[in-house]
Amino acid sequence: MFLYDFSELTSSIHNSISSVMSPLATTVVEMVIAGIVFLLFYALVGLILVYAERKICAFFQCRLGPMRVGKWGLMQTIADFIKLLMKELIMIKNADKLLFNLAPFIVIIASFLAIGAIPFAKGLHALDFDIGVLYVMAVSSIGVLGILLAGWSSNNKYSLIGAMRSGAQVVSYELSVGLSLMTIVVLAGTMQFSEIVEAQNTGWFIFKGHIPALIAFVIFIISSTAETNRGPFDLAEAESELTAGFHTEYSGIKFALFFLGEYMNMFIVASIAATVFLGGWMPLHIVGLDSFNMIMDYIPPFIWFISKTAIIIFIMMWIKWTFPRLRIDQLLTLEWKYLLPINLVNITLMALCVLNQWHF
Amino acid sequence: MEDILLKNKLDKEQEYFINMGPQHPSTHGVLRLLVNLQGETVKDLKPYCGYIHRGIEKMCERYTYSQIIHLTDRLDYMSAHINNEAVCLLVENALQIEVSDRVKYIRTIIDELTRIASHQLWWAAAGMDLGALTTFFYGLRDREKILDIFEETCGGRLLVSYNCPGGLMYDIHPNFQKKVKEFLIYFKKKLPEYDQLLSGNVIFVQRMKNVGLLTKEKAISFGVTGPSGRASGFSSDIRKKEPYSAYGNVKFKEILREEGDSLARYKCRIDEMWESMNIIEQLIDNIPDGSYFTKMKPIIKLPEGEYYQRVEACRGEFGVYISSKGEKNPYRVKFRSPNFFNLSALDHMSRNQKIADLVAIMSSLDLVIPDIDR
Amino acid sequence: MTNDQLKQFIKNYTTEVEFVDNPYSLECIVNTVHFYNLARVLKESDSTAFDFLYCVTGIDLQDSLGVIYHLESTKLQHKLILKVFASDIDNPEIPSVFDLWDCAELQEREVFDFFGIRFLKHPDLRRIFMEEDWEGYPLRKNYVDTVNIIDLIK
C-alpha cells in the first residue's frame, strides 16, 4: 500500500544493533542515535524557520530581507548564530542565578520533548505512545514554566509583567488547544498519533469531520498561535510595551535559546495541526479515484508532512505580520468568552456527528 | 471606614513604579515617564523631560532673526517647514513687509505636504506601537515620495530650511508641480489601503476605542490642540481661526470629532490627510507668477515691542513669542510647542488604563520629544 | 468682547492695572496681589470665559521677573495677554494658576526651571528640563554659562 515505509529501515537498524549488543545497550545506543538525529533536525529547522520568517516578513513589508550573506542571504541565520554565540553573557547582579540560567533550558527541553512524539512518516516516529495527543499537550506546556522563571529571576519589572502575561495566556489557551484536539480525538477514537494518521487514509479529518472539524481547526490555529506567544498574541514580549518582555535581560546564546524555542514551538504546533487535521504524512486520497490516489502515493510522505507543516507556518507568519497586538484583557476575553464556549459546543456537535455516523 | 482604609493601604502596597524611557521603543525619543502601576493598570504617571534639552530659546537670544529660523527646524522636526514659517511670518508682520502671492501659495503647498508626511510617519509608528510592524514600512514608503519632492525643490529632505524672512530661499523646481500632482494621484490610491490595514482591523479598533478619553473641556484646559484636540471637539485650527499665507484663499473643512478617544484622534489624522490633499489640489495649478523673494535689509532689526505669531503645525498650534528691544538679536524668544501641552494631558488620559493602553494613547497623541524639550 | 469692553471689565474688578496697546491683542499688566483673583474672574465669568491658556512665557526684564499668560476664549473668540511681574529678583513669587488651567502645571514648572520664579501653592514645583541639582536659572539675563561653546571659540 505505502511505497515509502520507514518501519523496515528502522527495524533493520534495530536488528543489526541488537545482534551485536545486549538489549540494554541496544536501547541506549538507539536513544543516542535518535537524540543526535533530532538535535541535527532541530538545528536545521531552526535555521530554516528563522530565514523563512525574515524573508516572508520582508516580502510582506515590500523589502528584500537579508541579501548580503551568501546567495539571497542564505547564510544570514548562520552568521547571526555565530554572532549570538560570541556575545557576552550578561549576568544581572541581583538576579536569581540558578533560575536565570535554568529558564532557557526548560523552554528548549519542553519543545525537544514534544518533537519526539511527532510522526514524520510511516515508521519515522521516535515515540509512538497510545496517549500521544495527551503527551504532546502535557510537555508543550512545560515551556511556560521556563518563561515564568525567566521573568521572575531577571529581577526586572518589565520581564515580570511579560512573564505574568505569558502565564495567564498559556494557561488559558491550553484549554482551547486541548479541546480542539479532543474534538478530533472523538472523531478518530484514538489518541495515538500513528493511528490518527492511519485513520485519515480515506480522507483528512478536516474534510471527514464536516463543520465541527473545520471549526476545531480554526480554533486550534488561533489558540496555538497564542500558546506559542506569537503573532497578535505576543504579549509576553510585547516589544513596544515591555521592550522585550521576559527575555529583556538575556543576551548571547541564552537569548538564542529562547528565540530557537519560539520557532521550534511554532514548528511543533504546526506539525500537530498537520498531523491531526490535515492527515500528517498521509497523501491526499479521494475515495473512488484510485489512479489519482496512486499518483499521490508516489510523493514521499515526508514531503507531504513538511509541506503541510510549511503551509500552516506560513499562515501563522502571515497573521503575525498583519495584525496588531491584543491587550491582555481582550486576550483573555477572547479565550474565556468566545473560544472556550464555542469549543465546548463544537465537541458536543462532533460527538453527535460520530454517534449518528454523519461523517464520511 | 476601617475596611476602606485597609483596602487603600493594600492597594498602595501593591503599587510599583516602572520607568518608561528614556530609552523605550514606544516613547519615540528620550521621554521618560515614571509610571505608577498596580498590576497592569496605570495609577498615575509623571513625565521627566529634558534629556534632549538644547536651550534653543537661550540660543535664540544670541542669534539674528535669520539664524533663528534654522533653529526652529530642530523643535518639531516633522513639521520643520511650518515652524520656519512661524518665525518668517512674525518678522514680516513686524516689519510690515508684504510678500507676493507666489510665496504664499508655495508656502502653503509645502506646509500641507509637510503635514501629510508627518501624518504618514505617525500612521506608520502608530501601527508599530500596537504591534503591527508592517505599517511602518508602508508609511515610510509613501513618505519617501514627499521627501523626494522636498529634496528637489528645497535641497533638504527633513529639515528643509526653505523659508527666509521676506520669501523663500529659491524658486520652485520646474518639476515641482508635476511631481506633486503625481504624488496626489499615487497617494489617493494608497490612503484607502491604510484604512484597510489598520482602521478596518477589528483588533486595532478594539485597542483604540474608548481608550484615553479626553473631554472637550479638559482638552481646552490642557491646551491640547491640533488633531488630538480636534478629536475631542476643540475647534483649534489656526488655519481657520487666523488664516495665514494662502489659507484664506482655499476652501477646506476643519476636521472635528466628538468622541475624544484614541480612535477619534486616529481618524482625525487620516481625514486631515485627505483635507491636506484637497488644499494642495486647489493651489497647485494656480501658483501665480511673481517674485519668490522680497528684498530686505541685510540685517533685520525688529522695532521695539512684543510679537506673537501662531501657526498650525502638524501636532497642534505652534506659537512664537518674540520680545524685541530694537536690536539685531531678540530680547526673549519663546516657542509655544504643541507637544509640551499635549504631554501635560497624558497623565489625565492614561489613569486607570492598562499599560498597553498607555502606548496606544502616546501613539495617538503623536508626541515629538525634541519639541517638548526645546 | 472688544478690547474696550475688556478694559472696562477688568477696571471694574481692579483699578491697579496697566494697559498696553499691542496690535496683536490687548495687554494687561497686573500686580501679584490681584493676579490670581483677576485670572479666576477672567476664566470663570461668562462674559469673558478665557478657558484656553495657550502660552506661558517667563521673561527677565533685569529689574523684575515676569510671566506672560496668553489667554483666549474658545467660545467668544477674544484674546488677552495677562502680564504679572515680581519685582523682588532674589525671591520672586507669583501665585500659581494650575487650578484654573490644567496645562499651567507643567508650564509653570518650566518657568520655574529657567527663571526661578516660585509659583505659590503649585503642587509639584520641581525643575523639569534641567537636572535637579543645577545651579542658577539659565534664561535669566545675568546667568553666566562657564562652558558656553560660542564664548569659548571667541
mmCIF file of N, CA and C in Angstrom, chain A residues 106-197:
data_model
loop_
_atom_site.group_PDB
_atom_site.id
_atom_site.type_symbol
_atom_site.label_atom_id
_atom_site.label_comp_id
_atom_site.label_asym_id
_atom_site.label_seq_id
_atom_site.Cartn_x
_atom_site.Cartn_y
_atom_site.Cartn_z
ATOM 1 N N ILE A 106 14.763 25.085 30.155
ATOM 2 C CA ILE A 106 13.429 24.499 30.330
ATOM 3 C C ILE A 106 12.599 24.702 29.062
ATOM 4 N N VAL A 107 12.703 25.908 28.501
ATOM 5 C CA VAL A 107 11.944 26.182 27.280
ATOM 6 C C VAL A 107 12.371 25.230 26.174
ATOM 7 N N ILE A 108 13.684 25.067 26.038
ATOM 8 C CA ILE A 108 14.205 24.222 24.975
ATOM 9 C C ILE A 108 13.828 22.756 25.209
ATOM 10 N N ILE A 109 13.974 22.319 26.451
ATOM 11 C CA ILE A 109 13.686 20.908 26.750
ATOM 12 C C ILE A 109 12.221 20.589 26.446
ATOM 13 N N ALA A 110 11.335 21.530 26.803
ATOM 14 C CA ALA A 110 9.912 21.292 26.566
ATOM 15 C C ALA A 110 9.641 21.052 25.093
ATOM 16 N N SER A 111 10.253 21.884 24.244
ATOM 17 C CA SER A 111 9.976 21.706 22.818
ATOM 18 C C SER A 111 10.647 20.440 22.298
ATOM 19 N N PHE A 112 11.807 20.103 22.906
ATOM 20 C CA PHE A 112 12.532 18.910 22.479
ATOM 21 C C PHE A 112 11.737 17.648 22.812
ATOM 22 N N LEU A 113 11.113 17.659 23.988
ATOM 23 C CA LEU A 113 10.310 16.502 24.387
ATOM 24 C C LEU A 113 9.132 16.314 23.434
ATOM 25 N N ALA A 114 8.537 17.441 23.050
ATOM 26 C CA ALA A 114 7.331 17.329 22.224
ATOM 27 C C ALA A 114 7.647 16.811 20.838
ATOM 28 N N ILE A 115 8.809 17.196 20.319
ATOM 29 C CA ILE A 115 9.107 16.867 18.925
ATOM 30 C C ILE A 115 9.261 15.355 18.737
ATOM 31 N N GLY A 116 9.595 14.636 19.841
ATOM 32 C CA GLY A 116 9.795 13.186 19.734
ATOM 33 C C GLY A 116 8.529 12.441 19.381
ATOM 34 N N ALA A 117 7.378 13.029 19.706
ATOM 35 C CA ALA A 117 6.123 12.289 19.523
ATOM 36 C C ALA A 117 5.497 12.518 18.170
ATOM 37 N N ILE A 118 6.156 13.319 17.335
ATOM 38 C CA ILE A 118 5.517 13.670 16.066
ATOM 39 C C ILE A 118 5.870 12.657 14.987
ATOM 40 N N PRO A 119 4.883 12.121 14.286
ATOM 41 C CA PRO A 119 5.181 11.169 13.211
ATOM 42 C C PRO A 119 5.556 11.901 11.921
ATOM 43 N N PHE A 120 6.793 11.691 11.484
ATOM 44 C CA PHE A 120 7.244 12.386 10.279
ATOM 45 C C PHE A 120 6.868 11.611 9.025
ATOM 46 N N ALA A 121 6.885 10.284 9.144
ATOM 47 C CA ALA A 121 6.471 9.439 8.027
ATOM 48 C C ALA A 121 6.145 8.079 8.641
ATOM 49 N N LYS A 122 5.668 7.200 7.819
ATOM 50 C CA LYS A 122 5.344 5.881 8.390
ATOM 51 C C LYS A 122 6.605 5.228 8.915
ATOM 52 N N GLY A 123 6.599 4.952 10.219
ATOM 53 C CA GLY A 123 7.760 4.327 10.826
ATOM 54 C C GLY A 123 8.804 5.315 11.284
ATOM 55 N N LEU A 124 8.745 6.533 10.829
ATOM 56 C CA LEU A 124 9.727 7.535 11.237
ATOM 57 C C LEU A 124 9.150 8.305 12.417
ATOM 58 N N HIS A 125 9.283 7.702 13.591
ATOM 59 C CA HIS A 125 8.479 8.132 14.713
ATOM 60 C C HIS A 125 9.216 7.689 15.954
ATOM 61 N N ALA A 126 9.717 8.627 16.757
ATOM 62 C CA ALA A 126 10.542 8.213 17.886
ATOM 63 C C ALA A 126 9.718 7.592 18.994
ATOM 64 N N LEU A 127 8.655 8.280 19.403
ATOM 65 C CA LEU A 127 7.828 7.775 20.489
ATOM 66 C C LEU A 127 6.407 7.635 19.978
ATOM 67 N N ASP A 128 5.902 6.427 19.943
ATOM 68 C CA ASP A 128 4.520 6.282 19.495
ATOM 69 C C ASP A 128 3.659 5.832 20.661
ATOM 70 N N PHE A 129 3.368 6.775 21.547
ATOM 71 C CA PHE A 129 2.526 6.450 22.704
ATOM 72 C C PHE A 129 1.097 6.187 22.264
ATOM 73 N N ASP A 130 0.376 5.457 23.100
ATOM 74 C CA ASP A 130 -1.054 5.364 22.827
ATOM 75 C C ASP A 130 -1.795 6.602 23.336
ATOM 76 N N ILE A 131 -1.097 7.455 24.088
ATOM 77 C CA ILE A 131 -1.721 8.711 24.515
ATOM 78 C C ILE A 131 -0.918 9.880 23.941
ATOM 79 N N GLY A 132 -0.515 9.756 22.685
ATOM 80 C CA GLY A 132 0.368 10.744 22.072
ATOM 81 C C GLY A 132 -0.139 12.169 22.171
ATOM 82 N N VAL A 133 -1.432 12.369 21.905
ATOM 83 C CA VAL A 133 -2.000 13.727 21.927
ATOM 84 C C VAL A 133 -1.855 14.328 23.313
ATOM 85 N N LEU A 134 -2.189 13.514 24.315
ATOM 86 C CA LEU A 134 -2.116 13.992 25.698
ATOM 87 C C LEU A 134 -0.675 14.325 26.062
ATOM 88 N N TYR A 135 0.241 13.463 25.619
ATOM 89 C CA TYR A 135 1.657 13.657 25.936
ATOM 90 C C TYR A 135 2.162 14.975 25.361
ATOM 91 N N VAL A 136 1.855 15.237 24.098
ATOM 92 C CA VAL A 136 2.337 16.466 23.460
ATOM 93 C C VAL A 136 1.795 17.684 24.178
ATOM 94 N N MET A 137 0.502 17.624 24.537
ATOM 95 C CA MET A 137 -0.082 18.761 25.254
ATOM 96 C C MET A 137 0.582 18.948 26.601
ATOM 97 N N ALA A 138 0.891 17.850 27.244
ATOM 98 C CA ALA A 138 1.485 17.941 28.582
ATOM 99 C C ALA A 138 2.876 18.550 28.517
ATOM 100 N N VAL A 139 3.728 18.034 27.627
ATOM 101 C CA VAL A 139 5.110 18.520 27.627
ATOM 102 C C VAL A 139 5.217 19.917 27.029
ATOM 103 N N SER A 140 4.342 20.239 26.089
ATOM 104 C CA SER A 140 4.486 21.561 25.479
ATOM 105 C C SER A 140 4.121 22.661 26.466
ATOM 106 N N SER A 141 3.331 22.320 27.491
ATOM 107 C CA SER A 141 3.003 23.383 28.446
ATOM 108 C C SER A 141 4.063 23.516 29.535
ATOM 109 N N ILE A 142 5.085 22.648 29.527
ATOM 110 C CA ILE A 142 6.200 22.876 30.460
ATOM 111 C C ILE A 142 6.937 24.151 30.081
ATOM 112 N N GLY A 143 6.897 24.478 28.771
ATOM 113 C CA GLY A 143 7.641 25.635 28.277
ATOM 114 C C GLY A 143 7.322 26.916 29.005
ATOM 115 N N VAL A 144 6.039 27.072 29.384
ATOM 116 C CA VAL A 144 5.648 28.319 30.045
ATOM 117 C C VAL A 144 6.342 28.461 31.394
ATOM 118 N N LEU A 145 6.703 27.316 31.978
ATOM 119 C CA LEU A 145 7.437 27.360 33.247
ATOM 120 C C LEU A 145 8.755 28.091 33.052
ATOM 121 N N GLY A 146 9.422 27.793 31.949
ATOM 122 C CA GLY A 146 10.683 28.467 31.649
ATOM 123 C C GLY A 146 10.483 29.960 31.484
ATOM 124 N N ILE A 147 9.399 30.337 30.805
ATOM 125 C CA ILE A 147 9.142 31.768 30.595
ATOM 126 C C ILE A 147 8.858 32.451 31.923
ATOM 127 N N LEU A 148 8.048 31.799 32.759
ATOM 128 C CA LEU A 148 7.741 32.378 34.070
ATOM 129 C C LEU A 148 9.006 32.545 34.896
ATOM 130 N N LEU A 149 9.848 31.512 34.907
ATOM 131 C CA LEU A 149 11.085 31.582 35.680
ATOM 132 C C LEU A 149 11.994 32.672 35.137
ATOM 133 N N ALA A 150 12.068 32.776 33.811
ATOM 134 C CA ALA A 150 12.921 33.795 33.207
ATOM 135 C C ALA A 150 12.484 35.176 33.653
ATOM 136 N N GLY A 151 11.169 35.418 33.623
ATOM 137 C CA GLY A 151 10.668 36.729 34.021
ATOM 138 C C GLY A 151 10.879 36.986 35.497
ATOM 139 N N TRP A 152 10.672 35.957 36.289
ATOM 140 C CA TRP A 152 10.776 36.127 37.735
ATOM 141 C C TRP A 152 12.223 36.346 38.165
ATOM 142 N N SER A 153 13.127 35.553 37.611
ATOM 143 C CA SER A 153 14.500 35.585 38.105
ATOM 144 C C SER A 153 15.286 36.765 37.557
ATOM 145 N N SER A 154 14.786 37.430 36.498
ATOM 146 C CA SER A 154 15.563 38.524 35.920
ATOM 147 C C SER A 154 15.636 39.744 36.817
ATOM 148 N N ASN A 155 14.769 39.832 37.813
ATOM 149 C CA ASN A 155 14.748 40.987 38.703
ATOM 150 C C ASN A 155 14.522 42.260 37.898
ATOM 151 N N ASN A 156 13.570 42.189 36.980
ATOM 152 C CA ASN A 156 13.257 43.329 36.142
ATOM 153 C C ASN A 156 11.745 43.364 36.020
ATOM 154 N N LYS A 157 11.172 44.562 36.215
ATOM 155 C CA LYS A 157 9.708 44.614 36.265
ATOM 156 C C LYS A 157 9.096 44.360 34.898
ATOM 157 N N TYR A 158 9.763 44.822 33.854
ATOM 158 C CA TYR A 158 9.260 44.548 32.510
ATOM 159 C C TYR A 158 9.199 43.042 32.277
ATOM 160 N N SER A 159 10.280 42.347 32.675
ATOM 161 C CA SER A 159 10.306 40.889 32.495
ATOM 162 C C SER A 159 9.197 40.240 33.284
ATOM 163 N N LEU A 160 8.997 40.737 34.494
ATOM 164 C CA LEU A 160 7.982 40.134 35.355
ATOM 165 C C LEU A 160 6.589 40.292 34.746
ATOM 166 N N ILE A 161 6.293 41.517 34.258
ATOM 167 C CA ILE A 161 4.973 41.724 33.637
ATOM 168 C C ILE A 161 4.814 40.780 32.454
ATOM 169 N N GLY A 162 5.871 40.683 31.647
ATOM 170 C CA GLY A 162 5.823 39.799 30.482
ATOM 171 C C GLY A 162 5.576 38.362 30.882
ATOM 172 N N ALA A 163 6.267 37.920 31.927
ATOM 173 C CA ALA A 163 6.131 36.531 32.353
ATOM 174 C C ALA A 163 4.736 36.261 32.887
ATOM 175 N N MET A 164 4.207 37.218 33.654
ATOM 176 C CA MET A 164 2.868 37.021 34.212
ATOM 177 C C MET A 164 1.827 36.978 33.099
ATOM 178 N N ARG A 165 1.992 37.856 32.114
ATOM 179 C CA ARG A 165 1.089 37.829 30.957
ATOM 180 C C ARG A 165 1.151 36.477 30.285
ATOM 181 N N SER A 166 2.387 36.001 30.098
ATOM 182 C CA SER A 166 2.566 34.739 29.401
ATOM 183 C C SER A 166 1.914 33.605 30.175
ATOM 184 N N GLY A 167 2.086 33.635 31.507
ATOM 185 C CA GLY A 167 1.485 32.601 32.340
ATOM 186 C C GLY A 167 -0.020 32.562 32.157
ATOM 187 N N ALA A 168 -0.654 33.735 32.311
ATOM 188 C CA ALA A 168 -2.111 33.807 32.175
ATOM 189 C C ALA A 168 -2.548 33.331 30.799
ATOM 190 N N GLN A 169 -1.785 33.746 29.814
ATOM 191 C CA GLN A 169 -2.140 33.458 28.429
ATOM 192 C C GLN A 169 -2.051 31.967 28.128
ATOM 193 N N VAL A 170 -0.935 31.346 28.523
ATOM 194 C CA VAL A 170 -0.738 29.939 28.159
ATOM 195 C C VAL A 170 -1.714 29.053 28.908
ATOM 196 N N VAL A 171 -1.942 29.379 30.190
ATOM 197 C CA VAL A 171 -2.881 28.575 30.966
ATOM 198 C C VAL A 171 -4.272 28.644 30.327
ATOM 199 N N SER A 172 -4.674 29.841 29.862
ATOM 200 C CA SER A 172 -5.998 29.976 29.255
ATOM 201 C C SER A 172 -6.081 29.234 27.932
ATOM 202 N N TYR A 173 -5.108 29.483 27.089
ATOM 203 C CA TYR A 173 -5.219 28.943 25.736
ATOM 204 C C TYR A 173 -4.933 27.456 25.650
ATOM 205 N N GLU A 174 -4.293 26.910 26.706
ATOM 206 C CA GLU A 174 -4.101 25.469 26.772
ATOM 207 C C GLU A 174 -5.436 24.733 26.661
ATOM 208 N N LEU A 175 -6.461 25.345 27.278
ATOM 209 C CA LEU A 175 -7.798 24.738 27.241
ATOM 210 C C LEU A 175 -8.297 24.594 25.809
ATOM 211 N N SER A 176 -8.165 25.662 25.053
ATOM 212 C CA SER A 176 -8.686 25.625 23.689
ATOM 213 C C SER A 176 -7.901 24.654 22.827
ATOM 214 N N VAL A 177 -6.580 24.663 23.028
ATOM 215 C CA VAL A 177 -5.765 23.728 22.262
ATOM 216 C C VAL A 177 -6.210 22.304 22.569
ATOM 217 N N GLY A 178 -6.340 22.008 23.872
ATOM 218 C CA GLY A 178 -6.732 20.666 24.278
ATOM 219 C C GLY A 178 -8.088 20.279 23.727
ATOM 220 N N LEU A 179 -9.057 21.173 23.884
ATOM 221 C CA LEU A 179 -10.420 20.828 23.479
ATOM 222 C C LEU A 179 -10.536 20.674 21.966
ATOM 223 N N SER A 180 -9.813 21.513 21.222
ATOM 224 C CA SER A 180 -9.936 21.380 19.772
ATOM 225 C C SER A 180 -9.269 20.087 19.306
ATOM 226 N N LEU A 181 -8.185 19.672 19.991
ATOM 227 C CA LEU A 181 -7.595 18.372 19.643
ATOM 228 C C LEU A 181 -8.535 17.244 20.058
ATOM 229 N N MET A 182 -9.217 17.428 21.205
ATOM 230 C CA MET A 182 -10.127 16.390 21.682
ATOM 231 C C MET A 182 -11.270 16.172 20.691
ATOM 232 N N THR A 183 -11.690 17.247 20.020
ATOM 233 C CA THR A 183 -12.746 17.117 19.024
ATOM 234 C C THR A 183 -12.360 16.080 17.982
ATOM 235 N N ILE A 184 -11.082 16.137 17.576
ATOM 236 C CA ILE A 184 -10.613 15.181 16.576
ATOM 237 C C ILE A 184 -10.411 13.809 17.200
ATOM 238 N N VAL A 185 -10.001 13.801 18.474
ATOM 239 C CA VAL A 185 -9.836 12.502 19.139
ATOM 240 C C VAL A 185 -11.176 11.785 19.200
ATOM 241 N N VAL A 186 -12.244 12.549 19.430
ATOM 242 C CA VAL A 186 -13.583 11.956 19.429
ATOM 243 C C VAL A 186 -13.868 11.320 18.071
ATOM 244 N N LEU A 187 -13.486 12.020 17.023
ATOM 245 C CA LEU A 187 -13.742 11.514 15.674
ATOM 246 C C LEU A 187 -12.871 10.296 15.371
ATOM 247 N N ALA A 188 -11.600 10.376 15.763
ATOM 248 C CA ALA A 188 -10.677 9.298 15.419
ATOM 249 C C ALA A 188 -10.825 8.103 16.344
ATOM 250 N N GLY A 189 -11.256 8.362 17.575
ATOM 251 C CA GLY A 189 -11.409 7.279 18.522
ATOM 252 C C GLY A 189 -10.109 6.792 19.091
ATOM 253 N N THR A 190 -9.017 7.541 18.906
ATOM 254 C CA THR A 190 -7.732 7.142 19.462
ATOM 255 C C THR A 190 -6.890 8.373 19.741
ATOM 256 N N MET A 191 -5.927 8.200 20.668
ATOM 257 C CA MET A 191 -5.031 9.311 20.959
ATOM 258 C C MET A 191 -3.649 9.044 20.385
ATOM 259 N N GLN A 192 -3.479 7.904 19.741
ATOM 260 C CA GLN A 192 -2.170 7.547 19.223
ATOM 261 C C GLN A 192 -1.983 8.221 17.869
ATOM 262 N N PHE A 193 -0.847 8.931 17.729
ATOM 263 C CA PHE A 193 -0.658 9.711 16.514
ATOM 264 C C PHE A 193 -0.630 8.825 15.267
ATOM 265 N N SER A 194 0.052 7.679 15.380
ATOM 266 C CA SER A 194 0.162 6.845 14.183
ATOM 267 C C SER A 194 -1.208 6.359 13.729
ATOM 268 N N GLU A 195 -2.060 6.056 14.712
ATOM 269 C CA GLU A 195 -3.402 5.594 14.331
ATOM 270 C C GLU A 195 -4.257 6.737 13.799
ATOM 271 N N ILE A 196 -4.047 7.929 14.378
ATOM 272 C CA ILE A 196 -4.790 9.086 13.862
ATOM 273 C C ILE A 196 -4.452 9.292 12.395
ATOM 274 N N VAL A 197 -3.158 9.146 12.062
ATOM 275 C CA VAL A 197 -2.757 9.333 10.666
ATOM 276 C C VAL A 197 -3.329 8.219 9.795
#
